[in-house]
Amino acid sequence: MAISLVTLDNFAQELPSWRSDGGESYRYAVVDIGSNGIRFSVTDLAPPTARLLPPLYADRAAISIFDALKPADGGFTLPASAITAVASAVARFRQIADLFAVPTAHIIVLATEGVRRAANASDLLEAIAPLTVRVLDPAVETLFGAVMGSRSSFVDVRRGGLFLDLGGGSVQMTWVDTSAPDYATAAASAGESLPYGAARLIRILEDEPLHVQDAAILDLRSGFRRVYAELCAKFPALKDLGADRAGGHPVDLYLCGGGFRGYGSMLMFRDDAISPYPISSVNTYSAPCSLFSRVAEMKHVNVKHDGPIFGLSKRRRSQFPAVAAVVEALIAVVPNIGRATFCGGSNRQGVLMMMLPPRVREADPLRVLSAISSSEAPFFEASERLLSAALPSDVATSATPTVLSLGLGPLLIRDSWRRAGFGADTNSVFALHDSIVRDSDCPGLTHLARAVLGLSLCARWGRGFGPADDHLFRGLRAVADSHDKAASFWALYLGAVTAIIAAVFPVMPEEETALSSAIRFKADKVPQEHKDKKVKIVLSVGLAPAYAKDIKAVVDDFESTMNKKGDKFALQVVAEVVPF
């Protein structure tokens, strides 16, 4: 059986179609025969939630194509036992897809670096028949994995970032800026794959003499240096960021693939500033360069720590020296690194994203998650304007992440009335815990977004919780403040402001004009004479006469939420009632 590569020129014709009217079915199954393992998932792409890539099932077969490859006649072949194991795993996944009523035409089998390297890959394809195996050209592997698989987890990447995918056989690097036209194929065309995946590199580091190891590391670094220089030539924005000529903005990294995710799990385990780290999944975990670059320390921990490290399997720990070598090479080449964000997306998510039409693919996943109907939209827009008015003007226009700037306003607004039948303290605790488990791996709900939303909803209910939940509260504050030292304060502040709105309207209003005719906010920063010279936040609350009853209690609750004793992070906040 001849092998035909899926390329940037033909991938659209090679993929199943997605139709907004459903056609045969909205369910799709993807098998990714990677170098380090075979992953399988079933996804429901039904409108209106297709952009969220809602998973129905996921599994993995621990079969390493790369480890199975055997030298033969100057190349590599897959032994019959490996072909049988892979075919058996794919057959089992096919049976599961049938149980989920996935049409045969919607079962997508992908193969990457390991299969491309096998001289007898056609034997594997014949063993898997009648299912068609789509062997990905390196550029398409970059498109599905490093670009769209990673990008699927985020609302956008409008300032651009270096995207890398570390698999078992290779590592890809490219530049992605979602504000650019045709950014996906442009990034895939510009990207390049280097033959130093975790499985391949660890074999060199463990089995080859020292001079061969040194040569491989030098080749890896020179490869990164060459690819980075070529990307800078093609994308001037990257060159400016690297040279620190972009208004103080650094080069941000987005890292996917099992090797990089393992490194992210190690960083979460060793993050001294956030310990214990409150969110388990490494997907969308973000580390500053100061932590990301502590490679020697992470290698030491991998060797010396006897117990388990969450997110790092025995196989991943055995490959950690190779992953660390890739990270060191990356740091040595890329200047002015800002943050490194670890992505859960892969070829499976990327191929589904590329099947969706642009209007669906580029939709804001947080808006999709909020499920705002057309009749609700005017009220939600008015609510966000009201919350924005409660921020001092310099904060509203700053880079400080808030529920509003992160696109979380609709979720905060809807959830502010969702549990009104339960006690305030119960809801405060619920908000903290719900923030780290709700809508698992949902695009747009990054670690930062989860922390900010959880803190805001906790404050909406008065911020009451016991000692057992204090660790989680402090952990979420630390996650938010690792991005901006004031992020957690403004998260709590806007949650407390939302409580004022909910006190005025015990039931969520349906009319847009309900808010503007009842309540107004204005916030100012007032200098204080104290030795710490912190400013004081004064929130002016204007209420229409019909809603002004018991306003003192509402104001007292707001100040109590914001001025907790012993809160060393907080600015003093006061509220005053002014004429409407």
JSON list of C-alpha atoms in Angstrom, two decimals, residues 58-189:
[
{"chain": "A", "resi": 58, "resn": "ALA", "atom": "CA", "xyz": [-10.66, 9.75, 25.64]},
{"chain": "A", "resi": 59, "resn": "ASP", "atom": "CA", "xyz": [-8.13, 6.94, 26.01]},
{"chain": "A", "resi": 60, "resn": "ARG", "atom": "CA", "xyz": [-4.50, 6.13, 25.36]},
{"chain": "A", "resi": 61, "resn": "ALA", "atom": "CA", "xyz": [-2.55, 3.04, 24.39]},
{"chain": "A", "resi": 62, "resn": "ALA", "atom": "CA", "xyz": [0.99, 3.01, 25.77]},
{"chain": "A", "resi": 63, "resn": "ILE", "atom": "CA", "xyz": [2.63, 1.90, 22.53]},
{"chain": "A", "resi": 64, "resn": "SER", "atom": "CA", "xyz": [5.76, 3.77, 21.52]},
{"chain": "A", "resi": 65, "resn": "ILE", "atom": "CA", "xyz": [6.30, 3.71, 17.77]},
{"chain": "A", "resi": 66, "resn": "PHE", "atom": "CA", "xyz": [9.69, 5.31, 18.22]},
{"chain": "A", "resi": 67, "resn": "ASP", "atom": "CA", "xyz": [10.90, 2.72, 20.72]},
{"chain": "A", "resi": 68, "resn": "ALA", "atom": "CA", "xyz": [9.66, -0.05, 18.43]},
{"chain": "A", "resi": 69, "resn": "LEU", "atom": "CA", "xyz": [11.62, 1.13, 15.37]},
{"chain": "A", "resi": 70, "resn": "LYS", "atom": "CA", "xyz": [14.55, -1.15, 14.56]},
{"chain": "A", "resi": 71, "resn": "PRO", "atom": "CA", "xyz": [17.57, -0.27, 12.37]},
{"chain": "A", "resi": 72, "resn": "ALA", "atom": "CA", "xyz": [17.49, -2.04, 9.01]},
{"chain": "A", "resi": 73, "resn": "ASP", "atom": "CA", "xyz": [19.39, -1.37, 5.77]},
{"chain": "A", "resi": 74, "resn": "GLY", "atom": "CA", "xyz": [20.29, 2.18, 6.71]},
{"chain": "A", "resi": 75, "resn": "GLY", "atom": "CA", "xyz": [16.76, 3.00, 7.83]},
{"chain": "A", "resi": 76, "resn": "PHE", "atom": "CA", "xyz": [14.22, 1.84, 10.37]},
{"chain": "A", "resi": 77, "resn": "THR", "atom": "CA", "xyz": [11.42, -0.71, 10.30]},
{"chain": "A", "resi": 78, "resn": "LEU", "atom": "CA", "xyz": [8.57, -1.65, 12.58]},
{"chain": "A", "resi": 79, "resn": "PRO", "atom": "CA", "xyz": [8.66, -5.30, 13.73]},
{"chain": "A", "resi": 80, "resn": "ALA", "atom": "CA", "xyz": [5.58, -7.43, 13.13]},
{"chain": "A", "resi": 81, "resn": "SER", "atom": "CA", "xyz": [4.79, -7.47, 16.86]},
{"chain": "A", "resi": 82, "resn": "ALA", "atom": "CA", "xyz": [4.58, -3.67, 16.95]},
{"chain": "A", "resi": 83, "resn": "ILE", "atom": "CA", "xyz": [2.38, -3.56, 13.85]},
{"chain": "A", "resi": 84, "resn": "THR", "atom": "CA", "xyz": [0.05, -6.11, 15.43]},
{"chain": "A", "resi": 85, "resn": "ALA", "atom": "CA", "xyz": [-0.11, -4.13, 18.69]},
{"chain": "A", "resi": 86, "resn": "VAL", "atom": "CA", "xyz": [-0.92, -0.88, 16.89]},
{"chain": "A", "resi": 87, "resn": "ALA", "atom": "CA", "xyz": [-3.54, -2.52, 14.69]},
{"chain": "A", "resi": 88, "resn": "SER", "atom": "CA", "xyz": [-5.14, -4.12, 17.74]},
{"chain": "A", "resi": 89, "resn": "ALA", "atom": "CA", "xyz": [-5.29, -0.79, 19.58]},
{"chain": "A", "resi": 90, "resn": "VAL", "atom": "CA", "xyz": [-6.83, 0.96, 16.58]},
{"chain": "A", "resi": 91, "resn": "ALA", "atom": "CA", "xyz": [-9.38, -1.85, 16.19]},
{"chain": "A", "resi": 92, "resn": "ARG", "atom": "CA", "xyz": [-10.39, -1.45, 19.83]},
{"chain": "A", "resi": 93, "resn": "PHE", "atom": "CA", "xyz": [-10.75, 2.30, 19.37]},
{"chain": "A", "resi": 94, "resn": "ARG", "atom": "CA", "xyz": [-12.87, 1.61, 16.27]},
{"chain": "A", "resi": 95, "resn": "GLN", "atom": "CA", "xyz": [-15.21, -0.52, 18.37]},
{"chain": "A", "resi": 96, "resn": "ILE", "atom": "CA", "xyz": [-15.54, 2.26, 20.94]},
{"chain": "A", "resi": 97, "resn": "ALA", "atom": "CA", "xyz": [-16.28, 4.76, 18.17]},
{"chain": "A", "resi": 98, "resn": "ASP", "atom": "CA", "xyz": [-19.05, 2.46, 16.97]},
{"chain": "A", "resi": 99, "resn": "LEU", "atom": "CA", "xyz": [-20.51, 2.38, 20.49]},
{"chain": "A", "resi": 100, "resn": "PHE", "atom": "CA", "xyz": [-20.67, 6.17, 20.36]},
{"chain": "A", "resi": 101, "resn": "ALA", "atom": "CA", "xyz": [-22.41, 5.98, 16.97]},
{"chain": "A", "resi": 102, "resn": "VAL", "atom": "CA", "xyz": [-19.57, 7.73, 15.17]},
{"chain": "A", "resi": 103, "resn": "PRO", "atom": "CA", "xyz": [-19.98, 7.28, 11.40]},
{"chain": "A", "resi": 104, "resn": "THR", "atom": "CA", "xyz": [-17.08, 5.47, 9.75]},
{"chain": "A", "resi": 105, "resn": "ALA", "atom": "CA", "xyz": [-16.46, 8.52, 7.59]},
{"chain": "A", "resi": 106, "resn": "HIS", "atom": "CA", "xyz": [-15.93, 10.54, 10.78]},
{"chain": "A", "resi": 107, "resn": "ILE", "atom": "CA", "xyz": [-13.17, 8.29, 12.16]},
{"chain": "A", "resi": 108, "resn": "ILE", "atom": "CA", "xyz": [-9.86, 10.07, 11.53]},
{"chain": "A", "resi": 109, "resn": "VAL", "atom": "CA", "xyz": [-6.61, 8.13, 11.98]},
{"chain": "A", "resi": 110, "resn": "LEU", "atom": "CA", "xyz": [-3.47, 10.28, 11.99]},
{"chain": "A", "resi": 111, "resn": "ALA", "atom": "CA", "xyz": [0.18, 9.19, 11.96]},
{"chain": "A", "resi": 112, "resn": "THR", "atom": "CA", "xyz": [3.23, 11.35, 12.56]},
{"chain": "A", "resi": 113, "resn": "GLU", "atom": "CA", "xyz": [7.03, 11.24, 12.80]},
{"chain": "A", "resi": 114, "resn": "GLY", "atom": "CA", "xyz": [7.41, 7.63, 13.96]},
{"chain": "A", "resi": 115, "resn": "VAL", "atom": "CA", "xyz": [5.36, 6.20, 11.09]},
{"chain": "A", "resi": 116, "resn": "ARG", "atom": "CA", "xyz": [7.00, 8.53, 8.56]},
{"chain": "A", "resi": 117, "resn": "ARG", "atom": "CA", "xyz": [10.40, 7.11, 9.54]},
{"chain": "A", "resi": 118, "resn": "ALA", "atom": "CA", "xyz": [9.38, 3.46, 9.15]},
{"chain": "A", "resi": 119, "resn": "ALA", "atom": "CA", "xyz": [10.47, 1.94, 5.84]},
{"chain": "A", "resi": 120, "resn": "ASN", "atom": "CA", "xyz": [7.66, -0.60, 6.13]},
{"chain": "A", "resi": 121, "resn": "ALA", "atom": "CA", "xyz": [4.97, 1.90, 7.11]},
{"chain": "A", "resi": 122, "resn": "SER", "atom": "CA", "xyz": [2.78, 0.49, 4.32]},
{"chain": "A", "resi": 123, "resn": "ASP", "atom": "CA", "xyz": [2.55, -2.78, 6.27]},
{"chain": "A", "resi": 124, "resn": "LEU", "atom": "CA", "xyz": [1.11, -0.87, 9.22]},
{"chain": "A", "resi": 125, "resn": "LEU", "atom": "CA", "xyz": [-1.40, 0.90, 7.01]},
{"chain": "A", "resi": 126, "resn": "GLU", "atom": "CA", "xyz": [-2.54, -2.41, 5.53]},
{"chain": "A", "resi": 127, "resn": "ALA", "atom": "CA", "xyz": [-2.97, -3.89, 9.02]},
{"chain": "A", "resi": 128, "resn": "ILE", "atom": "CA", "xyz": [-5.22, -1.00, 10.03]},
{"chain": "A", "resi": 129, "resn": "ALA", "atom": "CA", "xyz": [-7.34, -1.13, 6.85]},
{"chain": "A", "resi": 130, "resn": "PRO", "atom": "CA", "xyz": [-10.15, -0.59, 5.98]},
{"chain": "A", "resi": 131, "resn": "LEU", "atom": "CA", "xyz": [-9.65, 2.56, 8.05]},
{"chain": "A", "resi": 132, "resn": "THR", "atom": "CA", "xyz": [-7.57, 5.12, 6.19]},
{"chain": "A", "resi": 133, "resn": "VAL", "atom": "CA", "xyz": [-4.42, 6.32, 7.93]},
{"chain": "A", "resi": 134, "resn": "ARG", "atom": "CA", "xyz": [-3.53, 9.91, 7.14]},
{"chain": "A", "resi": 135, "resn": "VAL", "atom": "CA", "xyz": [0.24, 10.30, 7.46]},
{"chain": "A", "resi": 136, "resn": "LEU", "atom": "CA", "xyz": [1.01, 13.94, 8.22]},
{"chain": "A", "resi": 137, "resn": "ASP", "atom": "CA", "xyz": [3.67, 15.93, 6.46]},
{"chain": "A", "resi": 138, "resn": "PRO", "atom": "CA", "xyz": [5.82, 17.80, 9.03]},
{"chain": "A", "resi": 139, "resn": "ALA", "atom": "CA", "xyz": [4.15, 21.11, 8.13]},
{"chain": "A", "resi": 140, "resn": "VAL", "atom": "CA", "xyz": [0.69, 19.63, 8.71]},
{"chain": "A", "resi": 141, "resn": "GLU", "atom": "CA", "xyz": [1.88, 18.10, 11.97]},
{"chain": "A", "resi": 142, "resn": "THR", "atom": "CA", "xyz": [2.93, 21.63, 12.94]},
{"chain": "A", "resi": 143, "resn": "LEU", "atom": "CA", "xyz": [-0.48, 22.97, 11.83]},
{"chain": "A", "resi": 144, "resn": "PHE", "atom": "CA", "xyz": [-2.54, 20.42, 13.77]},
{"chain": "A", "resi": 145, "resn": "GLY", "atom": "CA", "xyz": [-0.32, 20.18, 16.84]},
{"chain": "A", "resi": 146, "resn": "ALA", "atom": "CA", "xyz": [1.94, 23.14, 17.56]},
{"chain": "A", "resi": 147, "resn": "VAL", "atom": "CA", "xyz": [-0.45, 25.69, 16.02]},
{"chain": "A", "resi": 148, "resn": "MET", "atom": "CA", "xyz": [-4.15, 24.79, 16.17]},
{"chain": "A", "resi": 149, "resn": "GLY", "atom": "CA", "xyz": [-3.95, 22.11, 18.85]},
{"chain": "A", "resi": 150, "resn": "SER", "atom": "CA", "xyz": [-2.34, 24.60, 21.22]},
{"chain": "A", "resi": 151, "resn": "ARG", "atom": "CA", "xyz": [-4.32, 27.60, 20.01]},
{"chain": "A", "resi": 152, "resn": "SER", "atom": "CA", "xyz": [-7.61, 25.72, 20.62]},
{"chain": "A", "resi": 153, "resn": "SER", "atom": "CA", "xyz": [-7.23, 26.29, 24.38]},
{"chain": "A", "resi": 154, "resn": "PHE", "atom": "CA", "xyz": [-7.27, 30.09, 24.17]},
{"chain": "A", "resi": 155, "resn": "VAL", "atom": "CA", "xyz": [-9.57, 32.93, 23.21]},
{"chain": "A", "resi": 156, "resn": "ASP", "atom": "CA", "xyz": [-6.81, 34.37, 21.04]},
{"chain": "A", "resi": 157, "resn": "VAL", "atom": "CA", "xyz": [-3.08, 35.08, 20.90]},
{"chain": "A", "resi": 158, "resn": "ARG", "atom": "CA", "xyz": [-3.23, 38.62, 19.58]},
{"chain": "A", "resi": 159, "resn": "ARG", "atom": "CA", "xyz": [0.27, 39.76, 20.47]},
{"chain": "A", "resi": 160, "resn": "GLY", "atom": "CA", "xyz": [1.72, 36.61, 19.05]},
{"chain": "A", "resi": 161, "resn": "GLY", "atom": "CA", "xyz": [3.79, 33.87, 20.60]},
{"chain": "A", "resi": 162, "resn": "LEU", "atom": "CA", "xyz": [6.34, 31.19, 19.81]},
{"chain": "A", "resi": 163, "resn": "PHE", "atom": "CA", "xyz": [4.51, 27.86, 19.62]},
{"chain": "A", "resi": 164, "resn": "LEU", "atom": "CA", "xyz": [6.41, 24.61, 20.12]},
{"chain": "A", "resi": 165, "resn": "ASP", "atom": "CA", "xyz": [5.35, 20.96, 20.12]},
{"chain": "A", "resi": 166, "resn": "LEU", "atom": "CA", "xyz": [7.67, 18.37, 21.66]},
{"chain": "A", "resi": 167, "resn": "GLY", "atom": "CA", "xyz": [6.71, 14.86, 20.61]},
{"chain": "A", "resi": 168, "resn": "GLY", "atom": "CA", "xyz": [8.59, 11.61, 20.81]},
{"chain": "A", "resi": 169, "resn": "GLY", "atom": "CA", "xyz": [10.42, 11.90, 17.52]},
{"chain": "A", "resi": 170, "resn": "SER", "atom": "CA", "xyz": [10.60, 15.60, 16.78]},
{"chain": "A", "resi": 171, "resn": "VAL", "atom": "CA", "xyz": [10.09, 19.14, 18.05]},
{"chain": "A", "resi": 172, "resn": "GLN", "atom": "CA", "xyz": [8.34, 21.83, 16.00]},
{"chain": "A", "resi": 173, "resn": "MET", "atom": "CA", "xyz": [8.61, 25.60, 16.41]},
{"chain": "A", "resi": 174, "resn": "THR", "atom": "CA", "xyz": [6.71, 28.43, 14.74]},
{"chain": "A", "resi": 175, "resn": "TRP", "atom": "CA", "xyz": [5.21, 31.88, 15.35]},
{"chain": "A", "resi": 176, "resn": "VAL", "atom": "CA", "xyz": [1.45, 32.38, 15.80]},
{"chain": "A", "resi": 177, "resn": "ASP", "atom": "CA", "xyz": [-0.44, 35.67, 15.86]},
{"chain": "A", "resi": 178, "resn": "THR", "atom": "CA", "xyz": [-4.20, 35.11, 15.71]},
{"chain": "A", "resi": 179, "resn": "SER", "atom": "CA", "xyz": [-4.83, 38.71, 14.65]},
{"chain": "A", "resi": 180, "resn": "ALA", "atom": "CA", "xyz": [-3.11, 38.09, 11.31]},
{"chain": "A", "resi": 181, "resn": "PRO", "atom": "CA", "xyz": [-5.04, 36.85, 8.26]},
{"chain": "A", "resi": 182, "resn": "ASP", "atom": "CA", "xyz": [-4.65, 33.13, 7.49]},
{"chain": "A", "resi": 183, "resn": "TYR", "atom": "CA", "xyz": [-2.43, 32.87, 10.56]},
{"chain": "A", "resi": 184, "resn": "ALA", "atom": "CA", "xyz": [-2.76, 29.09, 10.87]},
{"chain": "A", "resi": 185, "resn": "THR", "atom": "CA", "xyz": [-1.38, 28.10, 7.49]},
{"chain": "A", "resi": 186, "resn": "ALA", "atom": "CA", "xyz": [1.14, 30.95, 7.60]},
{"chain": "A", "resi": 187, "resn": "ALA", "atom": "CA", "xyz": [2.46, 29.62, 10.91]},
{"chain": "A", "resi": 188, "resn": "ALA", "atom": "CA", "xyz": [2.56, 26.05, 9.64]},
{"chain": "A", "resi": 189, "resn": "SER", "atom": "CA", "xyz": [4.40, 27.09, 6.46]}
]
